[in-house]
Coordinates of N, CA and C in Angstrom, one line a residue:
P1 N 35.5 285.2 -25.7 CA 36.7 284.6 -26.0 C 37.9 285.5 -26.1
G2 N 37.7 286.7 -26.8 CA 38.7 287.7 -26.9 C 39.2 288.2 -25.6
S3 N 38.3 288.4 -24.6 CA 38.7 288.9 -23.3 C 39.4 287.8 -22.6
A4 N 39.0 286.6 -22.7 CA 39.7 285.5 -22.0 C 41.1 285.3 -22.6
L5 N 41.3 285.5 -23.9 CA 42.7 285.4 -24.5 C 43.6 286.5 -24.0
A6 N 43.0 287.7 -23.9 CA 43.7 288.9 -23.4 C 44.2 288.7 -22.0
K7 N 43.2 288.1 -21.2 CA 43.6 287.9 -19.7 C 44.6 286.8 -19.6
A8 N 44.6 285.8 -20.4 CA 45.6 284.7 -20.4 C 46.9 285.3 -20.8
A9 N 46.9 286.2 -21.8 CA 48.2 286.8 -22.3 C 48.8 287.6 -21.2
R10 N 48.0 288.4 -20.5 CA 48.5 289.2 -19.4 C 49.1 288.3 -18.3
R11 N 48.4 287.2 -18.0 CA 48.9 286.3 -17.0 C 50.2 285.7 -17.4
A12 N 50.3 285.3 -18.7 CA 51.6 284.6 -19.1 C 52.7 285.6 -19.1
A13 N 52.5 286.9 -19.2 CA 53.5 287.9 -19.2 C 54.1 288.2 -17.8
L14 N 53.4 287.8 -16.8 CA 53.8 288.1 -15.4 C 54.9 287.1 -15.0
P15 N 55.8 287.4 -14.1 CA 56.8 286.5 -13.5 C 56.1 285.3 -12.9
W16 N 56.8 284.2 -12.8 CA 56.2 283.0 -12.2 C 55.7 283.2 -10.8
M17 N 56.4 284.0 -10.0 CA 56.0 284.2 -8.6 C 54.8 285.2 -8.5
A18 N 54.4 285.8 -9.5 CA 53.4 286.9 -9.4 C 52.0 286.3 -9.5
S19 N 51.6 285.5 -8.6 CA 50.3 284.9 -8.6 C 49.3 286.0 -8.2
A20 N 48.0 285.7 -8.4 CA 47.0 286.7 -8.0 C 47.0 286.8 -6.5
E21 N 47.2 285.8 -5.7 CA 47.3 285.8 -4.3 C 48.5 286.7 -3.8
Q22 N 49.6 286.5 -4.5 CA 50.8 287.3 -4.2 C 50.6 288.8 -4.4
I23 N 50.0 289.1 -5.5 CA 49.7 290.6 -5.7 C 48.7 291.1 -4.7
W24 N 47.7 290.3 -4.3 CA 46.7 290.7 -3.3 C 47.5 290.9 -2.0
A25 N 48.3 290.0 -1.6 CA 49.0 290.1 -0.3 C 50.0 291.3 -0.2
E26 N 50.7 291.6 -1.3 CA 51.6 292.7 -1.3 C 50.9 294.0 -1.2
R27 N 49.8 294.1 -1.9 CA 49.0 295.4 -1.8 C 48.5 295.6 -0.3
I28 N 48.1 294.5 0.3 CA 47.7 294.6 1.7 C 48.9 295.1 2.6
V29 N 50.0 294.5 2.4 CA 51.2 294.8 3.2 C 51.6 296.3 3.0
L30 N 51.5 296.8 1.8 CA 51.9 298.2 1.5 C 50.8 299.1 2.2
R31 N 49.5 298.7 2.0 CA 48.5 299.6 2.6 C 48.6 299.7 4.1
L32 N 48.7 298.5 4.8 CA 48.8 298.5 6.2 C 50.1 299.1 6.8
S33 N 51.2 298.9 6.0 CA 52.4 299.5 6.5 C 52.3 301.0 6.6
A34 N 51.5 301.6 5.8 CA 51.3 303.1 5.9 C 50.2 303.5 6.8
D35 N 49.5 302.6 7.5 CA 48.4 303.0 8.4 C 48.9 303.7 9.6
P36 N 48.3 304.8 10.0 CA 48.8 305.5 11.2 C 48.8 304.6 12.5
A37 N 47.9 303.7 12.6 CA 47.9 302.8 13.8 C 49.1 301.9 13.8
I38 N 49.5 301.4 12.7 CA 50.7 300.6 12.6 C 51.9 301.5 12.9
K39 N 52.0 302.7 12.4 CA 53.1 303.6 12.7 C 53.2 303.9 14.2
R40 N 52.1 304.0 14.9 CA 52.2 304.2 16.3 C 52.7 303.0 17.0
I41 N 52.3 301.8 16.6 CA 52.9 300.6 17.2 C 54.4 300.5 17.0
Q42 N 54.8 300.9 15.8 CA 56.2 300.8 15.5 C 57.0 301.8 16.3
A43 N 56.4 303.0 16.5 CA 57.1 304.0 17.3 C 57.2 303.5 18.8
Q44 N 56.2 302.9 19.3 CA 56.3 302.3 20.6 C 57.4 301.2 20.7
A45 N 57.4 300.4 19.7 CA 58.4 299.3 19.7 C 59.8 299.9 19.6
R46 N 60.0 301.0 18.8 CA 61.3 301.6 18.7 C 61.7 302.2 20.1
A47 N 60.8 302.9 20.8 CA 61.1 303.5 22.0 C 61.6 302.4 23.0
E48 N 60.9 301.3 23.1 CA 61.2 300.2 24.0 C 62.6 299.6 23.7
L49 N 62.8 299.4 22.4 CA 64.1 298.8 21.9 C 65.3 299.8 22.2
M50 N 65.0 301.0 22.0 CA 66.1 302.0 22.2 C 66.5 302.1 23.6
A51 N 65.7 301.6 24.5 CA 66.0 301.6 25.9 C 66.9 300.5 26.3
T52 N 67.2 299.6 25.4 CA 68.0 298.4 25.7 C 69.5 298.7 25.4
P53 N 70.4 298.1 26.1 CA 71.9 298.4 25.9 C 72.3 298.1 24.5
R54 N 71.8 297.0 23.9 CA 72.2 296.6 22.5 C 71.9 297.7 21.5
A55 N 70.7 298.3 21.6 CA 70.2 299.3 20.7 C 71.1 300.5 20.7
R56 N 71.8 300.8 21.8 CA 72.6 302.0 22.0 C 73.9 301.8 21.2
L57 N 74.3 300.6 20.7 CA 75.4 300.5 19.9 C 75.2 301.2 18.6
P58 N 76.2 301.9 18.0 CA 76.0 302.7 16.8 C 75.4 301.9 15.6
D59 N 75.9 300.7 15.4 CA 75.4 300.0 14.2 C 74.0 299.5 14.4
A60 N 73.7 299.1 15.7 CA 72.3 298.7 16.0 C 71.3 299.8 15.8
A61 N 71.7 301.0 16.4 CA 70.8 302.2 16.3 C 70.5 302.6 14.9
A62 N 71.6 302.4 14.0 CA 71.5 302.9 12.6 C 70.5 302.0 11.8
T63 N 70.4 300.7 12.2 CA 69.5 299.8 11.5 C 68.2 299.5 12.1
L64 N 67.9 300.1 13.3 CA 66.7 299.7 14.0 C 65.5 300.0 13.3
D65 N 65.3 301.2 12.6 CA 64.1 301.5 11.9 C 63.8 300.5 10.8
E66 N 64.9 300.1 10.0 CA 64.8 299.2 8.9 C 64.4 297.8 9.5
S67 N 64.9 297.4 10.6 CA 64.6 296.1 11.2 C 63.1 296.1 11.6
I68 N 62.7 297.1 12.3 CA 61.3 297.2 12.7 C 60.3 297.1 11.5
G69 N 60.7 297.8 10.4 CA 59.9 297.8 9.2 C 59.8 296.4 8.6
Q70 N 61.0 295.7 8.5 CA 61.0 294.4 7.9 C 60.2 293.4 8.7
W71 N 60.3 293.5 10.1 CA 59.6 292.6 10.9 C 58.1 292.8 10.9
T72 N 57.7 294.1 10.8 CA 56.3 294.5 10.7 C 55.7 293.9 9.4
R73 N 56.4 294.0 8.3 CA 55.9 293.5 7.0 C 55.8 292.0 7.0
S74 N 56.8 291.3 7.7 CA 56.7 289.9 7.8 C 55.5 289.4 8.6
L75 N 55.1 290.1 9.6 CA 53.9 289.8 10.4 C 52.6 290.0 9.6
I76 N 52.6 291.0 8.8 CA 51.4 291.2 8.0 C 51.3 290.1 6.9
F77 N 52.4 289.7 6.3 CA 52.4 288.6 5.4 C 51.9 287.3 6.1
A78 N 52.4 287.1 7.3 CA 52.0 285.9 8.1 C 50.5 285.9 8.3
E79 N 49.9 287.0 8.5 CA 48.4 287.1 8.7 C 47.7 286.8 7.4
C80 N 48.3 287.2 6.3 CA 47.7 286.9 5.0 C 47.8 285.4 4.6
V81 N 48.7 284.7 5.2 CA 48.9 283.3 4.9 C 47.7 282.5 5.6
E82 N 47.2 283.1 6.7 CA 46.2 282.3 7.5 C 44.8 282.4 6.8
R83 N 44.7 281.6 5.7 CA 43.5 281.5 5.0 C 43.4 280.0 4.5
P84 N 43.3 279.1 5.5 CA 43.3 277.6 5.1 C 42.2 277.2 4.3
A85 N 41.1 277.9 4.2 CA 40.0 277.5 3.3 C 40.4 277.6 1.9
S86 N 41.3 278.5 1.6 CA 41.8 278.7 0.2 C 43.3 278.9 0.2
P87 N 44.1 277.9 0.6 CA 45.5 278.1 0.8 C 46.2 278.5 -0.5
A88 N 47.2 279.3 -0.3 CA 48.1 279.7 -1.5 C 49.5 280.0 -0.9
F89 N 50.5 279.7 -1.7 CA 51.8 280.0 -1.3 C 52.2 281.5 -1.5
L90 N 52.6 282.1 -0.5 CA 53.0 283.5 -0.6 C 54.5 283.7 -0.4
W91 N 55.1 284.5 -1.2 CA 56.5 284.8 -1.1 C 56.6 285.9 -0.1
G92 N 56.8 285.6 1.2 CA 56.7 286.6 2.2 C 58.0 286.9 2.9
T93 N 59.1 286.3 2.6 CA 60.4 286.5 3.3 C 61.4 286.8 2.2
D94 N 61.9 288.0 2.1 CA 63.0 288.3 1.3 C 63.5 289.7 1.8
D95 N 64.7 289.7 2.4 CA 65.0 291.0 3.1 C 65.7 292.0 2.1
T96 N 65.6 291.8 0.8 CA 65.9 292.8 -0.1 C 64.7 293.4 -0.8
P97 N 64.6 294.7 -1.0 CA 63.4 295.3 -1.7 C 63.3 294.8 -3.1
R98 N 62.1 294.8 -3.6 CA 61.9 294.5 -5.1 C 60.9 295.5 -5.7
T99 N 61.2 295.8 -6.9 CA 60.3 296.7 -7.7 C 59.7 295.9 -8.8
W100 N 58.4 295.6 -8.7 CA 57.7 294.9 -9.8 C 56.2 295.1 -9.6
L101 N 55.4 294.6 -10.6 CA 54.0 294.7 -10.5 C 53.4 296.1 -10.2
G102 N 54.2 297.1 -10.6 CA 53.7 298.5 -10.5 C 54.0 299.1 -9.1
H103 N 54.7 298.4 -8.2 CA 55.0 299.0 -6.9 C 56.3 298.5 -6.4
R104 N 56.8 299.2 -5.4 CA 58.1 298.8 -4.8 C 57.8 298.2 -3.4
L105 N 58.2 297.0 -3.1 CA 58.0 296.4 -1.8 C 59.3 296.4 -1.1
P106 N 59.4 297.1 0.1 CA 60.6 297.0 0.8 C 60.9 295.6 1.3
G107 N 62.1 295.5 2.0 CA 62.5 294.1 2.4 C 61.5 293.6 3.5
V108 N 61.4 292.3 3.5 CA 60.5 291.6 4.4 C 61.4 290.5 5.1
G109 N 61.7 290.8 6.4 CA 62.6 289.9 7.1 C 62.0 289.3 8.3
T110 N 62.3 288.0 8.6 CA 61.8 287.4 9.8 C 63.0 287.2 10.8
S111 N 63.7 286.1 10.6 CA 64.9 285.9 11.5 C 65.8 284.8 10.8
G112 N 67.1 285.0 10.8 CA 67.9 284.0 10.2 C 67.7 283.9 8.7
D113 N 67.2 284.9 8.0 CA 67.0 284.8 6.6 C 68.3 284.7 5.8
N114 N 68.3 283.8 4.8 CA 69.5 283.5 4.0 C 69.4 284.3 2.7
P115 N 70.3 285.2 2.3 CA 70.3 285.9 1.1 C 70.3 285.0 -0.2
D116 N 70.7 283.8 0.0 CA 70.8 282.9 -1.1 C 69.5 282.0 -1.2
A117 N 68.4 282.4 -0.5 CA 67.2 281.6 -0.6 C 66.0 282.5 -0.6
F118 N 64.9 282.0 -1.1 CA 63.6 282.7 -1.0 C 62.6 281.7 -0.5
Y119 N 61.6 282.3 0.3 CA 60.8 281.4 1.1 C 59.3 281.7 0.7
Q120 N 58.5 280.6 0.7 CA 57.1 280.7 0.5 C 56.4 280.0 1.6
T121 N 55.2 280.4 2.0 CA 54.4 279.8 3.0 C 53.0 279.8 2.7
A122 N 52.3 278.6 3.0 CA 50.9 278.5 2.8 C 50.3 278.0 4.1
G123 N 49.0 278.3 4.4 CA 48.4 277.8 5.6 C 47.3 276.8 5.3
I124 N 47.3 275.7 6.2 CA 46.4 274.6 6.0 C 45.8 274.2 7.3
D125 N 44.7 273.5 7.3 CA 44.1 272.9 8.6 C 44.7 271.5 8.8
G126 N 45.1 271.3 10.1 CA 45.5 270.0 10.5 C 44.3 269.0 10.4
G127 N 44.6 267.8 9.9 CA 43.5 266.8 9.8 C 42.9 266.9 8.4
G128 N 43.3 267.8 7.6 CA 42.7 267.9 6.2 C 43.5 267.1 5.2
R129 N 43.1 267.2 4.0 CA 43.9 266.5 2.9 C 44.1 267.5 1.8
Y130 N 45.3 267.6 1.3 CA 45.7 268.7 0.4 C 46.6 268.1 -0.7
E131 N 46.8 268.8 -1.8 CA 47.8 268.4 -2.7 C 48.5 269.7 -3.2
I132 N 49.8 269.5 -3.5 CA 50.6 270.6 -4.1 C 51.0 270.2 -5.5
L133 N 50.6 271.0 -6.5 CA 51.0 270.7 -7.8 C 52.1 271.8 -8.2
G134 N 53.3 271.3 -8.6 CA 54.4 272.2 -8.9 C 55.1 271.8 -10.2
Q135 N 55.9 272.7 -10.6 CA 56.8 272.4 -11.8 C 58.0 273.3 -11.8
F136 N 59.2 272.7 -12.0 CA 60.4 273.4 -12.0 C 60.5 274.3 -13.3
H137 N 61.1 275.4 -13.2 CA 61.3 276.3 -14.3 C 62.1 275.5 -15.4
P138 N 61.8 275.5 -16.7 CA 62.5 274.7 -17.6 C 64.0 275.1 -17.8
D139 N 64.3 276.4 -17.5 CA 65.7 276.8 -17.7 C 66.6 276.5 -16.5
S140 N 66.1 276.3 -15.3 CA 67.0 276.1 -14.2 C 66.1 275.6 -13.0
R141 N 66.8 274.9 -12.1 CA 66.2 274.5 -10.8 C 67.0 275.1 -9.6
P142 N 66.3 275.2 -8.5 CA 67.1 275.6 -7.3 C 68.2 274.6 -6.9
A143 N 69.2 275.1 -6.3 CA 70.2 274.2 -5.8 C 69.7 273.2 -4.8
Q144 N 68.7 273.6 -4.1 CA 68.0 272.7 -3.1 C 66.5 273.3 -2.9
L145 N 65.6 272.3 -2.9 CA 64.2 272.7 -2.5 C 63.8 271.9 -1.3
L146 N 63.3 272.6 -0.3 CA 62.9 272.0 1.0 C 61.5 272.4 1.3
I147 N 60.6 271.4 1.6 CA 59.3 271.6 2.0 C 59.0 271.1 3.4
E148 N 58.5 271.9 4.2 CA 58.3 271.5 5.6 C 57.0 271.9 6.2
V149 N 56.4 271.0 7.0 CA 55.1 271.3 7.6 C 55.3 271.5 9.1
N150 N 54.8 272.7 9.6 CA 54.9 273.0 11.0 C 53.6 273.3 11.6
K151 N 53.3 272.9 12.8 CA 52.0 273.3 13.4 C 52.2 274.7 14.0
G152 N 51.3 275.6 13.7 CA 51.5 277.0 14.2 C 51.6 277.9 13.0
S153 N 51.7 279.2 13.4 CA 51.7 280.3 12.4 C 53.0 281.2 12.7
M154 N 53.6 281.7 11.6 CA 54.7 282.6 11.8 C 54.2 284.0 12.4
A155 N 52.9 284.2 12.4 CA 52.4 285.4 13.1 C 52.6 285.3 14.6
Q156 N 52.8 284.0 15.1 CA 53.1 283.8 16.5 C 54.2 282.8 16.5
S157 N 55.4 283.3 16.0 CA 56.5 282.4 15.9 C 57.0 281.8 17.2
H158 N 56.7 282.5 18.3 CA 57.2 281.9 19.6 C 56.5 280.6 19.9
K159 N 55.4 280.3 19.2 CA 54.7 279.0 19.5 C 55.3 277.9 18.5
I160 N 56.0 278.3 17.5 CA 56.7 277.3 16.7 C 58.0 277.0 17.2
M161 N 58.8 278.0 17.6 CA 60.1 277.8 18.1 C 60.1 277.9 19.6
L162 N 60.7 277.0 20.3 CA 60.8 277.0 21.8 C 62.3 277.3 22.2
V163 N 62.5 278.3 23.0 CA 63.8 278.7 23.5 C 64.1 278.0 24.8
T164 N 65.1 277.2 24.9 CA 65.4 276.5 26.1 C 66.9 276.7 26.4
A165 N 67.2 277.3 27.5 CA 68.6 277.5 27.9 C 69.4 278.2 26.8
G166 N 68.8 279.2 26.2 CA 69.4 279.9 25.1 C 69.5 279.2 23.8
Q167 N 68.9 278.0 23.7 CA 69.0 277.3 22.4 C 67.6 277.2 21.8
H168 N 67.6 277.4 20.5 CA 66.3 277.2 19.7 C 66.1 275.7 19.4
S169 N 64.9 275.2 19.7 CA 64.6 273.8 19.4 C 63.3 273.8 18.7
D170 N 63.2 273.2 17.5 CA 62.0 273.1 16.8 C 61.1 272.1 17.4
I171 N 60.0 272.5 18.0 CA 59.1 271.5 18.7 C 57.9 271.1 17.9
S172 N 57.7 271.7 16.7 CA 56.5 271.5 16.0 C 56.7 271.0 14.6
S173 N 57.9 270.7 14.2 CA 58.1 270.2 12.8 C 57.5 268.8 12.7
N174 N 56.6 268.7 11.7 CA 55.8 267.5 11.6 C 56.4 266.6 10.5
S175 N 56.7 267.1 9.3 CA 57.3 266.3 8.3 C 58.0 267.3 7.3
M176 N 59.0 266.7 6.6 CA 59.9 267.4 5.7 C 60.2 266.6 4.5
M177 N 60.4 267.3 3.4 CA 60.9 266.6 2.2 C 61.8 267.6 1.4
S178 N 62.9 267.0 0.8 CA 63.7 267.8 0.0 C 63.6 267.3 -1.5
D179 N 64.3 268.1 -2.4 CA 64.2 267.7 -3.8 C 64.9 266.3 -4.0
R180 N 65.7 265.9 -3.1 CA 66.4 264.6 -3.2 C 65.3 263.4 -3.1
E181 N 64.3 263.6 -2.3 CA 63.3 262.6 -2.2 C 62.1 262.8 -3.2
L182 N 62.0 263.9 -3.8 CA 60.9 264.3 -4.6 C 60.9 263.5 -6.0
A183 N 59.8 262.9 -6.3 CA 59.7 262.2 -7.6 C 59.2 263.2 -8.6
V184 N 59.9 263.5 -9.6 CA 59.6 264.5 -10.6 C 59.5 263.9 -12.0
R185 N 58.5 264.4 -12.7 CA 58.2 263.9 -14.1 C 59.2 264.5 -15.0
P186 N 59.4 263.9 -16.2 CA 60.4 264.4 -17.2 C 60.2 265.9 -17.5
D187 N 59.0 266.4 -17.5 CA 58.8 267.8 -17.8 C 59.0 268.7 -16.7
G188 N 59.5 268.2 -15.5 CA 59.7 269.0 -14.4 C 58.6 269.2 -13.4
S189 N 57.4 268.6 -13.7 CA 56.3 268.7 -12.8 C 56.3 267.7 -11.8
F190 N 55.5 268.0 -10.7 CA 55.4 267.0 -9.6 C 54.1 267.2 -8.8
R191 N 53.7 266.2 -8.0 CA 52.5 266.3 -7.2 C 52.9 265.8 -5.8
I192 N 52.5 266.6 -4.8 CA 52.8 266.2 -3.4 C 51.4 266.2 -2.7
T193 N 51.2 265.1 -1.9 CA 50.0 265.0 -1.1 C 50.3 265.3 0.3
L194 N 49.4 265.9 1.0 CA 49.5 266.2 2.4 C 48.3 265.7 3.2
G195 N 48.5 265.0 4.3 CA 47.4 264.5 5.1 C 46.8 263.2 4.5
G196 N 46.0 262.5 5.3 CA 45.4 261.3 4.9 C 46.5 260.2 4.7
E197 N 46.1 259.1 4.1 CA 47.1 258.0 3.8 C 47.9 258.3 2.6
A198 N 49.2 257.9 2.6 CA 50.0 258.1 1.4 C 49.5 257.4 0.2
G199 N 49.3 258.2 -0.9 CA 48.8 257.6 -2.1 C 49.7 257.7 -3.3
G200 N 51.0 257.9 -3.0 CA 52.0 258.0 -4.0 C 53.4 258.3 -3.4
P201 N 54.4 258.5 -4.2 CA 55.7 258.6 -3.7 C 56.0 259.9 -3.0
N202 N 55.3 261.0 -3.3 CA 55.5 262.3 -2.6 C 54.4 262.6 -1.6
H203 N 54.7 262.3 -0.3 CA 53.6 262.4 0.7 C 54.2 263.0 2.0
L204 N 53.5 264.0 2.5 CA 53.8 264.6 3.8 C 52.7 264.4 4.8
T205 N 53.0 263.9 6.0 CA 52.0 263.9 7.0 C 51.8 265.2 7.7
I206 N 50.6 265.5 8.2 CA 50.3 266.8 8.9 C 49.7 266.5 10.2
P207 N 49.7 267.4 11.1 CA 49.1 267.2 12.5 C 47.6 266.9 12.3
P208 N 47.0 266.2 13.3 CA 45.6 265.9 13.2 C 44.6 267.1 13.4
E209 N 45.1 268.2 13.9 CA 44.3 269.3 14.2 C 45.1 270.6 14.3
G210 N 44.4 271.7 14.2 CA 45.1 273.0 14.4 C 45.6 273.6 13.1
F211 N 45.9 274.9 13.2 CA 46.5 275.6 12.0 C 47.9 275.1 11.8
C212 N 48.3 274.9 10.5 CA 49.6 274.5 10.1 C 50.2 275.3 9.0
S213 N 51.5 275.5 9.1 CA 52.2 276.3 8.0 C 53.0 275.3 7.2
V214 N 52.8 275.5 5.9 CA 53.6 274.7 4.9 C 54.7 275.6 4.3
G215 N 55.9 275.4 4.7 CA 57.0 276.3 4.2 C 57.8 275.7 3.1
V216 N 58.1 276.5 2.1 CA 59.0 276.1 1.0 C 60.2 277.0 0.9
R217 N 61.4 276.4 0.9 CA 62.6 277.1 0.9 C 63.4 276.7 -0.4
H218 N 63.6 277.7 -1.3 CA 64.3 277.5 -2.5 C 65.7 278.1 -2.3
M219 N 66.7 277.2 -2.3 CA 68.1 277.6 -2.3 C 68.6 277.9 -3.7
L220 N 69.2 279.1 -3.9 CA 69.6 279.5 -5.2 C 71.1 279.2 -5.5

């Protein structure tokens, strides 16, 4: 009992975003980012990009290494999300570095990141049935909460977004819900069901098969 109480106390002292899965994923990102094989791939990408006209612009050249590092870390996070047997939301996109949990995590950028938002992603199997249990922080809520299901993985983002005539068109968005539609209990808690038949006010449909990404965007 004493050990359980001590463990619960340590858990309560952590920030809300510091789940066990988040800590696990960040340690993997830091370890793989330092791997010599990853460094070689980054060097190859840098050489290829430096050969392009845009990279020769002074501002682009000055930020190229940081951009490659952020994109690399985002892809590692995307691979960590692909565990549909035990899905968990990971805070994988934030292009500002953070120091917490005993380590410093550099920025993690994908594309079109908004500095006024933070993003979480979980992986699920199409055709399954899931539920999301959440609760807003008692002191404040985001200006907007958006939850969206897409077929595919951010590790292969070109399969989620299709480029046609220079325009990005989302071809795989399956369902979406914002905080405006979300039914929330007086204590700030809520329950969202995914897949199967709707059994309550908060329900999202998912594709009948294949890997799916459930993205959450918190606008601050």
